[in-house]
Amino acid sequence: MWAMQQSTQPNYIPANQDEENYNPNLNSSSQAKQRSAGRTHFNVYLNTPQQQAPHEQHQYASSPPLQQFAPPHPNMWFSPPPVYVQAPPPPPPPPLYTYPPPYGMQPLPQQQPTVIFMQQPPSEQKKKEEPPKKEIKEKKKEEPKPPPPPPAPVAPPPPPPPPKPDEMLDICIASIIIFCIGFMLGICSVVRSNDAYEAHIDYEEEGSTNKSGTLYETWQMARNTALGTGAAAVVCFSLAFLLVFWSGINHKMYRGVQPGFCMAGCLISGWIVFALTFLVDVVVLVLAFDSDNVVYPEVVWAAFVGNVVAWLLMLTHSELARRVE
């Protein structure tokens, strides 16, 4: 009968109780003779992994390599851990060749693409054919909104500052000076022409034909003085008028002023008055050179006033061109 005893060591059934006296240095044959002396013993080793405990299997599977352990017990079945070898990678697929294939190879049949026409179900077609119905939304009754507050009063922007007038030109200043000189000469001419007219009346009342008397000399002296001062006044008035006219033209050209009604009126009227007055001055001067002709003071007064008015109109035109935008 087979005697089997369970041992505390895994996968090993001891033959006798004297196993502790086992000497690993002895040969296996001598050990067998010692053990078989007197009686027969059977040592049974279990090598089936199903009969091993799970913790023992895990212990053997996770054990370190064999070189780190001492020589195993001869009665203990020792199995090294399994060695896993990684399988070689699969061979690469054959290369794809272009047409024509290499010599000796038949061309592989290529699969042609298949076109499949899918028909939509009739319900979806009808839905697409039918135009989308417009959703009718009920308009909510608009509540009356309160009137917006009145806008805050905005202060008007301040008026732009008036443009600064140009500086008066030198020719305008010269015109004023010459006009003043002509004005004084014109006053003297008017006064002396009046004295000459009175002396001529006294000479005629006396009825004397003597040209060496006192009345005749007084008349001739007053007449010559009026003629000289009048001629000088005409020259001064004409020169002052032309200078102030040129000053106004320069202001208009420099500032680019559009002539208004007042400016154009002053310009036109000034030229008309100056032309008429200049004709009167020429007639008076021509008549005054004859000693027997009588020059009336009223004519001299008209010429004097005409020259003054013509110059004032042209000065107004020049100032408007200098000050107005």
mmCIF file of C-alpha atoms in Angstrom:
data_model
loop_
_atom_site.group_PDB
_atom_site.id
_atom_site.type_symbol
_atom_site.label_atom_id
_atom_site.label_comp_id
_atom_site.label_asym_id
_atom_site.label_seq_id
_atom_site.Cartn_x
_atom_site.Cartn_y
_atom_site.Cartn_z
ATOM 1 C CA MET A 1 0.000 0.000 0.000
ATOM 2 C CA TRP A 2 1.267 3.399 -0.933
ATOM 3 C CA ALA A 3 1.988 5.612 1.975
ATOM 4 C CA MET A 4 1.427 9.314 1.247
ATOM 5 C CA GLN A 5 1.852 11.929 3.866
ATOM 6 C CA GLN A 6 1.139 15.613 3.491
ATOM 7 C CA SER A 7 4.091 17.902 4.072
ATOM 8 C CA THR A 8 4.147 21.480 5.123
ATOM 9 C CA GLN A 9 6.507 22.219 2.223
ATOM 10 C CA PRO A 10 4.821 22.864 -1.118
ATOM 11 C CA ASN A 11 4.687 20.053 -3.704
ATOM 12 C CA TYR A 12 6.722 17.666 -1.520
ATOM 13 C CA ILE A 13 5.734 14.524 0.440
ATOM 14 C CA PRO A 14 8.447 13.414 2.853
ATOM 15 C CA ALA A 15 9.480 9.751 2.847
ATOM 16 C CA ASN A 16 10.289 9.493 6.555
ATOM 17 C CA GLN A 17 10.701 11.646 9.529
ATOM 18 C CA ASP A 18 14.482 11.501 9.370
ATOM 19 C CA GLU A 19 14.535 13.812 6.448
ATOM 20 C CA GLU A 20 16.054 16.534 8.530
ATOM 21 C CA ASN A 21 19.281 14.493 8.511
ATOM 22 C CA TYR A 22 19.475 14.845 4.792
ATOM 23 C CA ASN A 23 22.935 15.821 3.603
ATOM 24 C CA PRO A 24 22.956 17.564 0.272
ATOM 25 C CA ASN A 25 26.685 16.818 -0.229
ATOM 26 C CA LEU A 26 26.097 13.104 -0.605
ATOM 27 C CA ASN A 27 25.402 11.507 -3.934
ATOM 28 C CA SER A 28 21.921 10.616 -4.890
ATOM 29 C CA SER A 29 22.715 6.842 -4.912
ATOM 30 C CA SER A 30 24.093 6.784 -1.380
ATOM 31 C CA GLN A 31 21.145 8.795 -0.164
ATOM 32 C CA ALA A 32 18.808 6.320 -1.744
ATOM 33 C CA LYS A 33 20.607 3.398 -0.049
ATOM 34 C CA GLN A 34 20.343 5.041 3.329
ATOM 35 C CA ARG A 35 16.682 5.758 2.853
ATOM 36 C CA SER A 36 15.862 2.289 1.526
ATOM 37 C CA ALA A 37 17.551 0.408 4.303
ATOM 38 C CA GLY A 38 15.000 -1.723 6.166
ATOM 39 C CA ARG A 39 11.858 -0.523 4.314
ATOM 40 C CA THR A 40 10.569 0.849 1.076
ATOM 41 C CA HIS A 41 9.508 4.458 0.792
ATOM 42 C CA PHE A 42 7.911 6.423 -2.041
ATOM 43 C CA ASN A 43 8.519 10.080 -2.655
ATOM 44 C CA VAL A 44 5.753 11.637 -4.723
ATOM 45 C CA TYR A 45 6.274 15.016 -6.381
ATOM 46 C CA LEU A 46 3.351 16.990 -7.670
ATOM 47 C CA ASN A 47 4.027 18.882 -10.896
ATOM 48 C CA THR A 48 0.514 19.675 -11.905
ATOM 49 C CA PRO A 49 -0.204 23.414 -11.610
ATOM 50 C CA GLN A 50 -3.876 22.704 -10.945
ATOM 51 C CA GLN A 51 -2.981 21.158 -7.555
ATOM 52 C CA GLN A 52 -0.949 24.166 -6.455
ATOM 53 C CA ALA A 53 -2.431 26.918 -4.380
ATOM 54 C CA PRO A 54 -2.994 30.272 -6.075
ATOM 55 C CA HIS A 55 -0.575 32.071 -3.770
ATOM 56 C CA GLU A 56 2.093 29.466 -4.498
ATOM 57 C CA GLN A 57 1.635 29.818 -8.248
ATOM 58 C CA HIS A 58 1.924 33.565 -7.905
ATOM 59 C CA GLN A 59 5.019 33.106 -5.768
ATOM 60 C CA TYR A 60 6.758 31.003 -8.405
ATOM 61 C CA ALA A 61 5.659 33.187 -11.296
ATOM 62 C CA SER A 62 6.908 36.369 -9.701
ATOM 63 C CA SER A 63 10.132 34.911 -8.298
ATOM 64 C CA PRO A 64 13.443 36.485 -9.353
ATOM 65 C CA PRO A 65 15.834 34.762 -11.738
ATOM 66 C CA LEU A 66 17.425 31.478 -10.804
ATOM 67 C CA GLN A 67 20.902 32.838 -10.250
ATOM 68 C CA GLN A 68 19.817 34.731 -7.134
ATOM 69 C CA PHE A 69 18.690 31.522 -5.244
ATOM 70 C CA ALA A 70 20.736 28.952 -3.400
ATOM 71 C CA PRO A 71 20.906 25.403 -4.822
ATOM 72 C CA PRO A 72 17.453 23.872 -4.551
ATOM 73 C CA HIS A 73 16.522 21.052 -2.294
ATOM 74 C CA PRO A 74 16.895 17.726 -4.133
ATOM 75 C CA ASN A 75 13.552 16.464 -2.942
ATOM 76 C CA MET A 76 11.821 19.693 -3.972
ATOM 77 C CA TRP A 77 10.586 20.058 -7.486
ATOM 78 C CA PHE A 78 11.815 23.369 -8.842
ATOM 79 C CA SER A 79 10.558 24.702 -12.115
ATOM 80 C CA PRO A 80 12.037 27.907 -13.557
ATOM 81 C CA PRO A 81 9.651 30.712 -14.426
ATOM 82 C CA PRO A 82 8.333 30.639 -17.962
ATOM 83 C CA VAL A 83 10.213 32.718 -20.496
ATOM 84 C CA TYR A 84 8.064 34.731 -22.822
ATOM 85 C CA VAL A 85 9.522 35.441 -26.216
ATOM 86 C CA GLN A 86 7.991 38.209 -28.228
ATOM 87 C CA ALA A 87 6.716 37.059 -31.544
ATOM 88 C CA PRO A 88 8.364 38.629 -34.588
ATOM 89 C CA PRO A 89 6.400 41.403 -36.292
ATOM 90 C CA PRO A 90 4.279 40.379 -39.220
ATOM 91 C CA PRO A 91 5.917 40.699 -42.597
ATOM 92 C CA PRO A 92 5.203 43.949 -44.404
ATOM 93 C CA PRO A 93 2.584 43.853 -47.112
ATOM 94 C CA PRO A 94 3.797 43.469 -50.655
ATOM 95 C CA PRO A 95 4.628 46.808 -52.262
ATOM 96 C CA LEU A 96 2.039 48.373 -54.470
ATOM 97 C CA TYR A 97 3.339 48.619 -57.982
ATOM 98 C CA THR A 98 2.230 50.945 -60.661
ATOM 99 C CA TYR A 99 1.017 50.001 -64.041
ATOM 100 C CA PRO A 100 2.478 48.200 -65.930
ATOM 101 C CA PRO A 101 3.554 45.491 -63.430
ATOM 102 C CA PRO A 102 7.131 44.188 -63.354
ATOM 103 C CA TYR A 103 8.213 41.504 -65.741
ATOM 104 C CA GLY A 104 6.748 38.131 -64.895
ATOM 105 C CA MET A 105 3.886 39.437 -62.724
ATOM 106 C CA GLN A 106 0.310 39.497 -63.797
ATOM 107 C CA PRO A 107 -1.662 42.689 -63.139
ATOM 108 C CA LEU A 108 -4.006 42.377 -60.232
ATOM 109 C CA PRO A 109 -7.651 42.985 -60.954
ATOM 110 C CA GLN A 110 -8.656 46.365 -59.601
ATOM 111 C CA GLN A 111 -12.037 46.812 -58.136
ATOM 112 C CA GLN A 112 -14.019 49.457 -59.958
ATOM 113 C CA PRO A 113 -16.078 51.902 -57.874
ATOM 114 C CA THR A 114 -19.742 51.163 -57.783
ATOM 115 C CA VAL A 115 -22.171 54.068 -58.030
ATOM 116 C CA ILE A 116 -25.355 53.575 -56.089
ATOM 117 C CA PHE A 117 -28.241 55.991 -56.518
ATOM 118 C CA MET A 118 -30.197 56.298 -53.317
ATOM 119 C CA GLN A 119 -33.763 57.373 -53.645
ATOM 120 C CA GLN A 120 -35.235 59.402 -50.893
ATOM 121 C CA PRO A 121 -38.460 58.264 -49.392
ATOM 122 C CA PRO A 122 -41.539 60.012 -50.771
ATOM 123 C CA SER A 123 -42.333 61.619 -47.441
ATOM 124 C CA GLU A 124 -39.030 63.482 -47.349
ATOM 125 C CA GLN A 125 -39.406 64.532 -50.992
ATOM 126 C CA LYS A 126 -42.814 65.993 -50.311
ATOM 127 C CA LYS A 127 -41.510 67.834 -47.331
ATOM 128 C CA LYS A 128 -38.763 69.369 -49.432
ATOM 129 C CA GLU A 129 -41.076 70.218 -52.308
ATOM 130 C CA GLU A 130 -43.622 71.927 -50.120
ATOM 131 C CA PRO A 131 -42.627 75.493 -49.325
ATOM 132 C CA PRO A 132 -42.174 76.184 -45.629
ATOM 133 C CA LYS A 133 -45.254 77.595 -44.079
ATOM 134 C CA LYS A 134 -44.790 80.972 -42.601
ATOM 135 C CA GLU A 135 -45.417 80.974 -38.969
ATOM 136 C CA ILE A 136 -48.098 83.432 -38.117
ATOM 137 C CA LYS A 137 -47.310 85.096 -34.904
ATOM 138 C CA GLU A 138 -49.920 86.981 -33.116
ATOM 139 C CA LYS A 139 -48.862 90.506 -32.727
ATOM 140 C CA LYS A 140 -49.051 91.612 -29.235
ATOM 141 C CA LYS A 141 -50.939 94.737 -28.632
ATOM 142 C CA GLU A 142 -48.440 97.488 -28.430
ATOM 143 C CA GLU A 143 -48.738 99.289 -25.203
ATOM 144 C CA PRO A 144 -48.690 103.070 -25.517
ATOM 145 C CA LYS A 145 -45.233 104.273 -24.747
ATOM 146 C CA PRO A 146 -44.787 107.405 -22.717
ATOM 147 C CA PRO A 147 -43.741 110.395 -24.800
ATOM 148 C CA PRO A 148 -40.013 110.960 -24.814
ATOM 149 C CA PRO A 149 -38.782 113.803 -22.679
ATOM 150 C CA PRO A 150 -38.183 117.029 -24.532
ATOM 151 C CA PRO A 151 -34.584 117.529 -25.559
ATOM 152 C CA ALA A 152 -32.524 119.700 -23.346
ATOM 153 C CA PRO A 153 -32.035 123.175 -24.739
ATOM 154 C CA VAL A 154 -28.724 123.441 -26.449
ATOM 155 C CA ALA A 155 -26.979 126.728 -26.229
ATOM 156 C CA PRO A 156 -26.188 128.121 -29.659
ATOM 157 C CA PRO A 157 -22.537 128.128 -30.496
ATOM 158 C CA PRO A 158 -20.819 131.424 -29.971
ATOM 159 C CA PRO A 159 -20.536 133.522 -33.088
ATOM 160 C CA PRO A 160 -17.195 133.334 -34.779
ATOM 161 C CA PRO A 161 -14.926 136.246 -34.085
ATOM 162 C CA PRO A 162 -14.977 138.906 -36.762
ATOM 163 C CA PRO A 163 -12.116 138.646 -39.185
ATOM 164 C CA LYS A 164 -9.264 140.943 -38.522
ATOM 165 C CA PRO A 165 -9.026 143.667 -41.145
ATOM 166 C CA ASP A 166 -5.945 143.917 -43.218
ATOM 167 C CA GLU A 167 -3.445 146.584 -42.486
ATOM 168 C CA MET A 168 -3.841 149.789 -44.422
ATOM 169 C CA LEU A 169 -1.537 149.961 -47.383
ATOM 170 C CA ASP A 170 1.075 152.653 -47.812
ATOM 171 C CA ILE A 171 -0.532 153.921 -50.987
ATOM 172 C CA CYS A 172 -3.778 154.478 -49.083
ATOM 173 C CA ILE A 173 -1.923 156.507 -46.440
ATOM 174 C CA ALA A 174 -0.222 158.536 -49.191
ATOM 175 C CA SER A 175 -3.608 159.118 -50.802
ATOM 176 C CA ILE A 176 -4.976 160.535 -47.543
ATOM 177 C CA ILE A 177 -2.018 162.896 -47.171
ATOM 178 C CA ILE A 178 -2.294 164.120 -50.765
ATOM 179 C CA PHE A 179 -6.045 164.576 -50.365
ATOM 180 C CA CYS A 180 -5.499 166.788 -47.314
ATOM 181 C CA ILE A 181 -3.082 168.969 -49.280
ATOM 182 C CA GLY A 182 -5.515 169.206 -52.192
ATOM 183 C CA PHE A 183 -8.352 170.025 -49.806
ATOM 184 C CA MET A 184 -6.460 173.032 -48.379
ATOM 185 C CA LEU A 185 -5.505 174.220 -51.860
ATOM 186 C CA GLY A 186 -9.120 173.881 -52.976
ATOM 187 C CA ILE A 187 -10.339 176.029 -50.070
ATOM 188 C CA CYS A 188 -7.801 178.707 -50.982
ATOM 189 C CA SER A 189 -8.854 178.545 -54.631
ATOM 190 C CA VAL A 190 -12.543 178.942 -53.745
ATOM 191 C CA VAL A 191 -11.848 181.923 -51.432
ATOM 192 C CA ARG A 192 -9.594 183.702 -53.919
ATOM 193 C CA SER A 193 -12.028 183.121 -56.761
ATOM 194 C CA ASN A 194 -14.741 184.796 -54.666
ATOM 195 C CA ASP A 195 -12.422 187.795 -54.009
ATOM 196 C CA ALA A 196 -11.595 188.036 -57.679
ATOM 197 C CA TYR A 197 -15.281 188.084 -58.613
ATOM 198 C CA GLU A 198 -16.034 190.929 -56.139
ATOM 199 C CA ALA A 199 -13.029 192.962 -57.401
ATOM 200 C CA HIS A 200 -14.266 192.495 -60.971
ATOM 201 C CA ILE A 201 -17.728 193.833 -59.995
ATOM 202 C CA ASP A 202 -16.186 196.926 -58.337
ATOM 203 C CA TYR A 203 -14.030 197.551 -61.393
ATOM 204 C CA GLU A 204 -17.061 197.430 -63.682
ATOM 205 C CA GLU A 205 -19.128 199.745 -61.440
ATOM 206 C CA GLU A 206 -16.357 202.334 -61.504
ATOM 207 C CA GLY A 207 -16.603 202.400 -65.278
ATOM 208 C CA SER A 208 -12.974 203.099 -65.690
ATOM 209 C CA THR A 209 -11.098 201.561 -68.559
ATOM 210 C CA ASN A 210 -7.747 202.132 -66.897
ATOM 211 C CA LYS A 211 -5.940 198.814 -66.321
ATOM 212 C CA SER A 212 -3.382 200.282 -64.004
ATOM 213 C CA GLY A 213 -5.708 201.245 -61.209
ATOM 214 C CA THR A 214 -6.051 199.686 -57.805
ATOM 215 C CA LEU A 215 -9.289 197.818 -58.529
ATOM 216 C CA TYR A 216 -7.900 196.230 -61.662
ATOM 217 C CA GLU A 217 -4.741 195.098 -59.928
ATOM 218 C CA THR A 218 -6.761 193.632 -57.036
ATOM 219 C CA TRP A 219 -8.952 191.739 -59.422
ATOM 220 C CA GLN A 220 -6.038 190.304 -61.406
ATOM 221 C CA MET A 221 -4.135 189.304 -58.265
ATOM 222 C CA ALA A 222 -7.120 187.454 -56.786
ATOM 223 C CA ARG A 223 -7.811 185.795 -60.141
ATOM 224 C CA ASN A 224 -4.234 184.540 -60.565
ATOM 225 C CA THR A 225 -4.149 183.200 -56.997
ATOM 226 C CA ALA A 226 -7.417 181.317 -57.492
ATOM 227 C CA LEU A 227 -6.151 179.916 -60.801
ATOM 228 C CA GLY A 228 -2.882 178.634 -59.324
ATOM 229 C CA THR A 229 -4.360 177.105 -56.189
ATOM 230 C CA GLY A 230 -7.220 175.591 -58.180
ATOM 231 C CA ALA A 231 -4.886 173.932 -60.660
ATOM 232 C CA ALA A 232 -2.758 172.487 -57.812
ATOM 233 C CA ALA A 233 -5.901 171.265 -56.013
ATOM 234 C CA VAL A 234 -7.131 169.493 -59.175
ATOM 235 C CA VAL A 235 -3.792 167.664 -59.501
ATOM 236 C CA CYS A 236 -3.818 166.616 -55.816
ATOM 237 C CA PHE A 237 -7.434 165.435 -55.934
ATOM 238 C CA SER A 238 -6.852 163.392 -59.089
ATOM 239 C CA LEU A 239 -3.701 161.743 -57.692
ATOM 240 C CA ALA A 240 -5.361 160.970 -54.324
ATOM 241 C CA PHE A 241 -8.370 159.443 -56.119
ATOM 242 C CA LEU A 242 -6.235 157.107 -58.230
ATOM 243 C CA LEU A 243 -4.123 155.987 -55.248
ATOM 244 C CA VAL A 244 -7.106 155.100 -53.073
ATOM 245 C CA PHE A 245 -8.698 153.256 -55.991
ATOM 246 C CA TRP A 246 -5.563 151.147 -56.418
ATOM 247 C CA SER A 247 -5.517 150.428 -52.672
ATOM 248 C CA GLY A 248 -9.055 149.004 -52.798
ATOM 249 C CA ILE A 249 -8.235 146.821 -55.792
ATOM 250 C CA ASN A 250 -5.218 145.380 -53.975
ATOM 251 C CA HIS A 251 -7.331 144.522 -50.910
ATOM 252 C CA LYS A 252 -9.905 142.720 -53.046
ATOM 253 C CA MET A 253 -7.310 140.733 -54.944
ATOM 254 C CA TYR A 254 -5.389 139.757 -51.795
ATOM 255 C CA ARG A 255 -8.410 138.629 -49.753
ATOM 256 C CA GLY A 256 -10.520 137.280 -52.618
ATOM 257 C CA VAL A 257 -13.528 139.387 -51.623
ATOM 258 C CA GLN A 258 -16.693 139.107 -53.671
ATOM 259 C CA PRO A 259 -17.914 142.662 -54.338
ATOM 260 C CA GLY A 260 -21.277 143.356 -52.738
ATOM 261 C CA PHE A 261 -23.878 145.965 -53.533
ATOM 262 C CA CYS A 262 -22.338 148.687 -51.384
ATOM 263 C CA MET A 263 -18.825 148.055 -52.596
ATOM 264 C CA ALA A 264 -19.820 148.007 -56.245
ATOM 265 C CA GLY A 265 -22.049 151.071 -55.787
ATOM 266 C CA CYS A 266 -19.252 153.090 -54.210
ATOM 267 C CA LEU A 267 -16.864 152.087 -56.950
ATOM 268 C CA ILE A 268 -19.199 152.972 -59.827
ATOM 269 C CA SER A 269 -20.531 156.204 -58.322
ATOM 270 C CA GLY A 270 -17.023 157.345 -57.392
ATOM 271 C CA TRP A 271 -15.816 156.937 -60.942
ATOM 272 C CA ILE A 272 -18.871 158.785 -62.353
ATOM 273 C CA VAL A 273 -18.479 161.744 -59.987
ATOM 274 C CA PHE A 274 -14.746 161.924 -60.580
ATOM 275 C CA ALA A 275 -15.197 161.940 -64.372
ATOM 276 C CA LEU A 276 -17.777 164.754 -64.306
ATOM 277 C CA THR A 277 -15.737 166.809 -61.837
ATOM 278 C CA PHE A 278 -12.568 166.394 -63.857
ATOM 279 C CA LEU A 279 -14.344 167.811 -66.951
ATOM 280 C CA VAL A 280 -15.502 170.844 -64.937
ATOM 281 C CA ASP A 281 -11.977 171.397 -63.637
ATOM 282 C CA VAL A 282 -10.523 171.348 -67.136
ATOM 283 C CA VAL A 283 -13.111 173.856 -68.420
ATOM 284 C CA VAL A 284 -12.530 176.223 -65.476
ATOM 285 C CA LEU A 285 -8.768 176.105 -65.909
ATOM 286 C CA VAL A 286 -8.987 176.792 -69.630
ATOM 287 C CA LEU A 287 -11.288 179.793 -69.085
ATOM 288 C CA ALA A 288 -9.177 181.151 -66.230
ATOM 289 C CA PHE A 289 -6.117 181.542 -68.417
ATOM 290 C CA ASP A 290 -7.836 184.336 -70.336
ATOM 291 C CA SER A 291 -7.630 187.571 -68.311
ATOM 292 C CA ASP A 292 -10.848 189.024 -69.722
ATOM 293 C CA ASN A 293 -12.985 185.991 -68.790
ATOM 294 C CA VAL A 294 -14.858 185.973 -65.519
ATOM 295 C CA VAL A 295 -14.890 182.754 -63.422
ATOM 296 C CA TYR A 296 -17.898 182.454 -61.166
ATOM 297 C CA PRO A 297 -17.311 181.222 -57.608
ATOM 298 C CA GLU A 298 -20.220 178.779 -57.833
ATOM 299 C CA VAL A 299 -18.468 176.833 -60.594
ATOM 300 C CA VAL A 300 -15.322 176.589 -58.495
ATOM 301 C CA TRP A 301 -17.374 175.432 -55.516
ATOM 302 C CA ALA A 302 -19.011 172.690 -57.626
ATOM 303 C CA ALA A 303 -15.623 171.426 -58.847
ATOM 304 C CA PHE A 304 -14.230 171.420 -55.312
ATOM 305 C CA VAL A 305 -17.198 169.521 -53.839
ATOM 306 C CA GLY A 306 -17.160 167.027 -56.747
ATOM 307 C CA ASN A 307 -13.506 166.146 -56.149
ATOM 308 C CA VAL A 308 -14.073 165.652 -52.421
ATOM 309 C CA VAL A 309 -17.142 163.438 -52.945
ATOM 310 C CA ALA A 310 -15.404 161.314 -55.583
ATOM 311 C CA TRP A 311 -12.417 160.690 -53.291
ATOM 312 C CA LEU A 312 -14.660 159.823 -50.310
ATOM 313 C CA LEU A 313 -16.620 157.276 -52.382
ATOM 314 C CA MET A 314 -13.421 155.609 -53.532
ATOM 315 C CA LEU A 315 -12.043 155.584 -49.967
ATOM 316 C CA THR A 316 -15.249 153.839 -48.825
ATOM 317 C CA HIS A 317 -14.748 151.204 -51.500
ATOM 318 C CA SER A 318 -11.180 150.626 -50.330
ATOM 319 C CA GLU A 319 -12.173 150.269 -46.664
ATOM 320 C CA LEU A 320 -14.969 147.834 -47.482
ATOM 321 C CA ALA A 321 -12.535 145.687 -49.420
ATOM 322 C CA ARG A 322 -10.131 145.801 -46.467
ATOM 323 C CA ARG A 323 -12.620 144.952 -43.710
ATOM 324 C CA VAL A 324 -15.491 142.914 -45.177
ATOM 325 C CA GLU A 325 -15.059 139.138 -45.651
#
